[in-house]
Coordinates of C-alpha atoms in Angstrom, one line a residue:
P13 CA 143.9 36.7 49.8
R14 CA 146.9 35.3 51.6
G15 CA 150.2 37.1 51.7
P16 CA 153.7 35.6 52.4
D17 CA 156.3 37.0 54.8
Y18 CA 159.0 39.1 53.2
V19 CA 161.9 41.3 54.2
R20 CA 162.3 44.8 52.7
P21 CA 166.0 45.3 51.8
G22 CA 167.7 48.6 52.7
V23 CA 170.8 49.6 50.9
P24 CA 172.5 52.9 51.8
I25 CA 173.6 55.0 48.9
V26 CA 176.9 56.8 49.5
P27 CA 177.5 59.8 47.2
G28 CA 180.9 60.1 45.6
D29 CA 183.5 62.8 46.3
H30 CA 184.2 64.9 43.2
G31 CA 187.1 67.4 43.5
S32 CA 187.7 70.5 41.4
P33 CA 191.0 71.5 39.8
A34 CA 193.0 74.2 41.5
P35 CA 193.2 77.6 39.7
V36 CA 196.1 78.3 37.5
S37 CA 197.8 81.7 37.6
E38 CA 200.1 83.2 35.0
R39 CA 202.6 86.1 35.3
R40 CA 204.2 88.1 32.5
D41 CA 207.3 90.3 33.1
G42 CA 208.6 92.9 30.7
L43 CA 212.0 94.5 30.4
A44 CA 212.5 98.3 30.0
N45 CA 215.0 99.7 27.5
G46 CA 218.1 101.1 29.0
P47 CA 219.3 104.7 28.5
P48 CA 219.7 105.6 24.9
G49 CA 223.1 105.4 23.3
S50 CA 226.7 105.5 24.7
A51 CA 230.1 106.3 23.3
G52 CA 230.8 104.1 20.2
V53 CA 227.3 102.5 20.4
P54 CA 224.6 103.5 18.0
Q55 CA 221.6 104.9 19.7
G56 CA 218.4 102.9 19.2
P57 CA 214.9 104.3 18.8
P58 CA 213.4 106.2 21.6
P59 CA 211.6 104.2 24.3
P60 CA 207.8 104.1 24.1
Q61 CA 206.1 107.0 25.8
P62 CA 203.5 106.3 28.5
G63 CA 200.1 105.8 27.0
A64 CA 201.5 104.6 23.6
D65 CA 199.5 101.7 22.0
D66 CA 202.4 99.9 20.3
E67 CA 201.6 96.7 22.3
P68 CA 198.1 95.3 22.8
S69 CA 196.7 95.2 26.3
A70 CA 196.4 91.8 28.3
L71 CA 192.6 91.8 27.5
W72 CA 193.2 91.9 23.8
R73 CA 195.9 89.2 24.0
W74 CA 193.4 86.8 25.7
L75 CA 190.7 87.6 23.2
G76 CA 193.1 86.8 20.4
V77 CA 194.0 83.4 22.1
A78 CA 190.3 82.6 22.5
A79 CA 189.5 83.4 18.9
T80 CA 192.4 81.3 17.7
T81 CA 191.2 78.3 19.8
V82 CA 187.7 78.6 18.4
A83 CA 189.0 78.8 14.8
V84 CA 191.1 75.7 15.3
A85 CA 188.2 73.8 16.9
L86 CA 186.0 74.6 13.9
L87 CA 188.6 73.5 11.5
L88 CA 189.0 70.2 13.3
L89 CA 185.3 69.6 13.4
G90 CA 184.9 70.4 9.7
G91 CA 187.8 68.0 8.9
Y92 CA 186.2 65.2 11.0
R93 CA 182.8 65.6 9.2
L94 CA 184.5 65.5 5.9
W95 CA 186.4 62.4 6.9
T96 CA 183.3 60.5 8.1
S97 CA 181.3 61.5 5.0
A98 CA 184.1 60.2 2.8
G99 CA 183.8 56.6 4.0
A100 CA 184.5 56.4 7.7
P101 CA 182.5 53.6 9.3
A102 CA 179.2 54.9 10.7
V103 CA 177.0 53.3 13.5
S104 CA 174.8 50.6 11.9
P105 CA 171.1 51.0 12.7
S106 CA 171.2 47.3 13.8
A107 CA 173.7 48.2 16.5
Q108 CA 171.3 50.7 18.0
A109 CA 168.5 49.9 20.5
T110 CA 165.8 48.1 18.7
P111 CA 162.2 49.1 19.6
L112 CA 159.9 46.5 20.9
T113 CA 157.7 45.0 18.2
G114 CA 154.6 42.9 18.3
P115 CA 151.0 43.5 19.5
S116 CA 150.2 46.4 21.7
L117 CA 148.8 45.9 25.2
R118 CA 145.4 46.9 23.8
D119 CA 145.6 44.1 21.2
V120 CA 146.7 41.6 23.9
A121 CA 143.8 42.6 26.1
A122 CA 141.3 42.3 23.2
L123 CA 142.6 38.9 22.5
V124 CA 142.6 37.5 26.0
V125 CA 139.5 39.0 27.7
P126 CA 136.9 36.9 25.8
S127 CA 138.5 33.7 27.1
V128 CA 138.5 34.8 30.8
V129 CA 135.5 34.0 33.0
S130 CA 134.1 35.2 36.3
V131 CA 133.6 32.3 38.7
Q132 CA 130.6 32.6 40.9
V133 CA 130.2 30.2 43.8
E134 CA 127.3 29.2 46.1
G135 CA 128.0 28.1 49.6
G136 CA 131.8 28.4 49.1
E137 CA 134.4 28.9 51.8
G138 CA 136.9 30.7 49.7
P139 CA 138.3 34.0 51.1
D140 CA 137.4 36.0 48.0
G141 CA 133.7 34.8 47.6
G142 CA 134.4 33.9 44.0
G143 CA 137.1 34.5 41.5
S144 CA 138.3 34.2 38.0
G145 CA 139.3 31.5 35.5
F146 CA 140.3 31.0 31.8
V147 CA 139.5 28.6 29.1
V148 CA 142.3 26.1 28.2
D149 CA 140.8 23.9 25.5
S150 CA 137.9 23.7 23.0
D151 CA 136.1 21.1 25.2
G152 CA 135.3 23.9 27.7
H153 CA 137.8 23.1 30.5
I154 CA 138.5 26.1 32.6
V155 CA 141.4 26.6 35.0
T156 CA 140.9 28.5 38.3
N157 CA 142.3 28.3 41.9
A158 CA 141.3 25.6 44.3
H159 CA 140.6 28.1 47.0
V160 CA 138.1 29.9 44.8
V161 CA 135.8 26.8 44.7
D162 CA 136.6 25.5 48.2
G163 CA 133.4 24.1 49.7
A164 CA 131.2 25.3 46.9
T165 CA 127.8 23.7 46.5
G166 CA 127.2 25.3 43.1
I167 CA 129.4 27.0 40.5
R168 CA 128.6 29.3 37.6
V169 CA 130.9 30.9 35.1
A170 CA 130.1 34.2 33.3
F171 CA 131.7 35.1 30.0
S172 CA 132.6 38.6 28.7
T173 CA 129.6 38.2 26.3
G174 CA 127.3 38.4 29.2
E175 CA 126.3 34.7 29.0
S176 CA 126.4 32.7 32.2
T177 CA 126.2 28.9 32.6
V178 CA 126.5 26.2 35.3
A179 CA 130.0 24.7 35.5
E180 CA 131.0 21.2 36.6
L181 CA 133.9 20.7 39.0
V182 CA 136.3 18.3 37.2
G183 CA 139.1 18.1 39.8
V184 CA 141.0 19.9 42.5
S185 CA 144.6 19.9 43.7
E186 CA 144.6 21.8 47.0
A187 CA 148.4 21.3 47.3
D188 CA 148.9 23.2 44.1
D189 CA 145.9 25.6 44.5
I190 CA 144.6 24.5 41.0
A191 CA 141.0 23.5 40.1
V192 CA 139.5 22.6 36.7
L193 CA 135.9 23.3 35.7
L194 CA 133.9 22.2 32.7
A195 CA 131.3 24.4 31.0
P196 CA 129.8 24.8 27.5
L197 CA 131.5 27.6 25.6
P198 CA 129.6 30.4 23.9
S199 CA 130.2 30.8 20.2
G200 CA 133.5 32.5 19.3
V201 CA 135.2 31.8 22.7
R202 CA 138.6 30.2 22.1
P203 CA 141.1 28.7 24.5
L204 CA 144.1 30.8 25.5
G205 CA 147.5 29.7 24.4
L206 CA 150.0 28.7 27.1
G207 CA 153.5 30.1 27.2
S208 CA 156.5 28.9 29.1
S209 CA 157.2 30.2 32.6
A210 CA 160.7 28.9 32.3
E211 CA 161.4 31.6 29.7
V212 CA 160.0 34.4 31.8
R213 CA 162.5 37.0 32.9
V214 CA 162.4 39.9 35.4
G215 CA 161.2 43.0 33.6
D216 CA 158.9 41.2 31.1
A217 CA 155.6 43.0 30.6
V218 CA 152.5 41.2 31.8
L219 CA 148.7 41.7 32.0
A220 CA 146.5 40.4 34.8
I221 CA 142.9 39.8 33.7
G222 CA 140.1 38.8 36.1
S223 CA 137.2 40.0 38.2
P224 CA 138.6 41.9 41.2
L225 CA 135.8 42.9 43.6
G226 CA 133.4 41.4 41.1
L227 CA 134.4 43.8 38.3
A228 CA 134.5 41.3 35.4
G229 CA 136.9 41.8 32.6
T230 CA 139.3 44.0 34.5
V231 CA 142.8 44.4 32.9
T232 CA 145.8 45.6 34.8
A233 CA 149.4 45.9 33.5
G234 CA 152.8 45.5 35.1
I235 CA 156.0 43.6 34.9
I236 CA 157.5 40.4 36.3
S237 CA 159.2 41.7 39.5
A238 CA 160.8 38.4 40.4
V239 CA 160.9 34.7 39.5
D240 CA 161.1 31.7 41.7
R241 CA 159.8 33.6 44.7
E242 CA 158.9 31.2 47.5
V243 CA 155.4 31.7 49.0
T244 CA 152.6 29.6 50.4
L245 CA 150.5 28.2 47.6
G246 CA 147.6 25.9 48.5
T247 CA 148.8 23.7 51.4
R248 CA 152.6 24.0 50.8
R249 CA 155.5 26.3 50.1
A250 CA 156.3 26.6 46.4
T251 CA 157.9 29.0 44.0
A252 CA 155.8 31.6 42.2
L253 CA 156.1 34.5 39.8
Q254 CA 156.0 37.9 41.4
T255 CA 154.4 40.8 39.6
D256 CA 153.5 44.4 40.3
A257 CA 150.4 44.3 38.2
S258 CA 147.5 45.3 40.4
I259 CA 145.8 42.2 41.9
N260 CA 142.9 42.3 44.3
P261 CA 140.3 39.8 45.8
G262 CA 138.4 38.3 42.9
N263 CA 141.5 38.1 40.6
S264 CA 142.3 34.6 42.0
G265 CA 142.4 32.0 39.2
G266 CA 142.7 34.5 36.4
P267 CA 145.5 34.4 33.8
L268 CA 148.7 36.4 33.9
V269 CA 149.7 36.8 30.3
G270 CA 152.8 38.0 28.5
A271 CA 153.2 40.5 25.8
D272 CA 152.4 37.9 23.2
G273 CA 149.0 37.0 24.8
R274 CA 150.1 33.6 26.1
V275 CA 149.5 32.6 29.7
V276 CA 152.6 32.6 31.9
G277 CA 151.0 32.1 35.2
V278 CA 147.7 31.7 37.2
T279 CA 147.1 34.6 39.6
T280 CA 146.7 33.2 43.1
T281 CA 147.6 35.5 46.0
I282 CA 148.9 38.9 47.1
A283 CA 151.1 40.3 49.8
T284 CA 149.2 42.7 52.2
L285 CA 150.0 45.1 55.0
P286 CA 148.0 45.2 58.3
N287 CA 145.0 47.6 58.3
T288 CA 145.0 48.0 54.5
G289 CA 141.8 46.1 53.9
G290 CA 143.6 43.4 51.9
G291 CA 144.0 45.5 48.7
S292 CA 146.9 45.5 46.2
I293 CA 150.2 47.0 47.4
G294 CA 152.0 46.1 44.1
I295 CA 153.2 42.6 45.2
G296 CA 151.2 39.8 43.7
F297 CA 152.0 36.2 42.9
A298 CA 151.1 33.7 40.2
I299 CA 151.5 29.9 39.8
P300 CA 154.0 29.3 37.0
V301 CA 152.1 28.0 34.0
D302 CA 154.5 25.1 33.4
R303 CA 153.5 23.7 36.8
A304 CA 149.8 24.7 36.4
A305 CA 149.6 23.0 33.0
G306 CA 150.9 19.7 34.3
V307 CA 148.5 19.7 37.2
T308 CA 145.6 20.6 34.9
R309 CA 146.4 17.8 32.5
R310 CA 146.5 15.2 35.4
L311 CA 143.2 16.4 36.8
I312 CA 141.5 16.1 33.3
E313 CA 142.9 12.7 32.7
A314 CA 141.9 11.5 36.1
A315 CA 138.2 12.6 35.7

């Protein structure tokens, strides 16, 4: 597989500064009674003797304040609940986050895998020594990558049923890295539906299906990591969908499908690092299906 140049961004993260409030101190002063009585002035009650418990200690005062605060909070909470239950507007379920609906990834895989083929070549010059493809119509047309069948003197396609058959090369667009094959379809094999790559967004769930390292029917899951990523496709620079679904040699030409089971791209290449053996590092690319469908249609019409 061929990988494009890319630049790894580095954005420093600066933690914020969070202060803490200064402690608050409180002082209480008391006044002592003066000497008892004087001429013409009635004498008051005797002053409290040391050790008398007429006034609560500071600890008991603070406990009383805390108990009062808790009681007020409970009263306010009870009043709020009573008010909301009496007709205050509540949060509508429709305003809450809506869970994703539709088929599970298991259902999508079961739907797609029978329509994906392993492409086996004789005398080919492709870097993967074969690849993958998928059925696009009931006539038996199969889409794959041009580099998969480059220089091939013979082509066979193997289905998930175990059946294998000779395939005819209908047409090739090296500039777009798209090739179209034609083969008789086993009973029950249906063409895959095509989605719209123009509607694909970053974060969309996708599945990559193919024959990495010759392991037919392999399914890997990921998301769309970027759209309109410029890479080398075929003989020119073009935009592609980027995904972190695991892609390895042999996946080339297989479908990248969305959560509804429709094809959004044609898996074509991966980014690699030196001395890694060319395996997946979580950066793969697919030809957008809108472009691939147009090229496929022209190749079929020109045959």
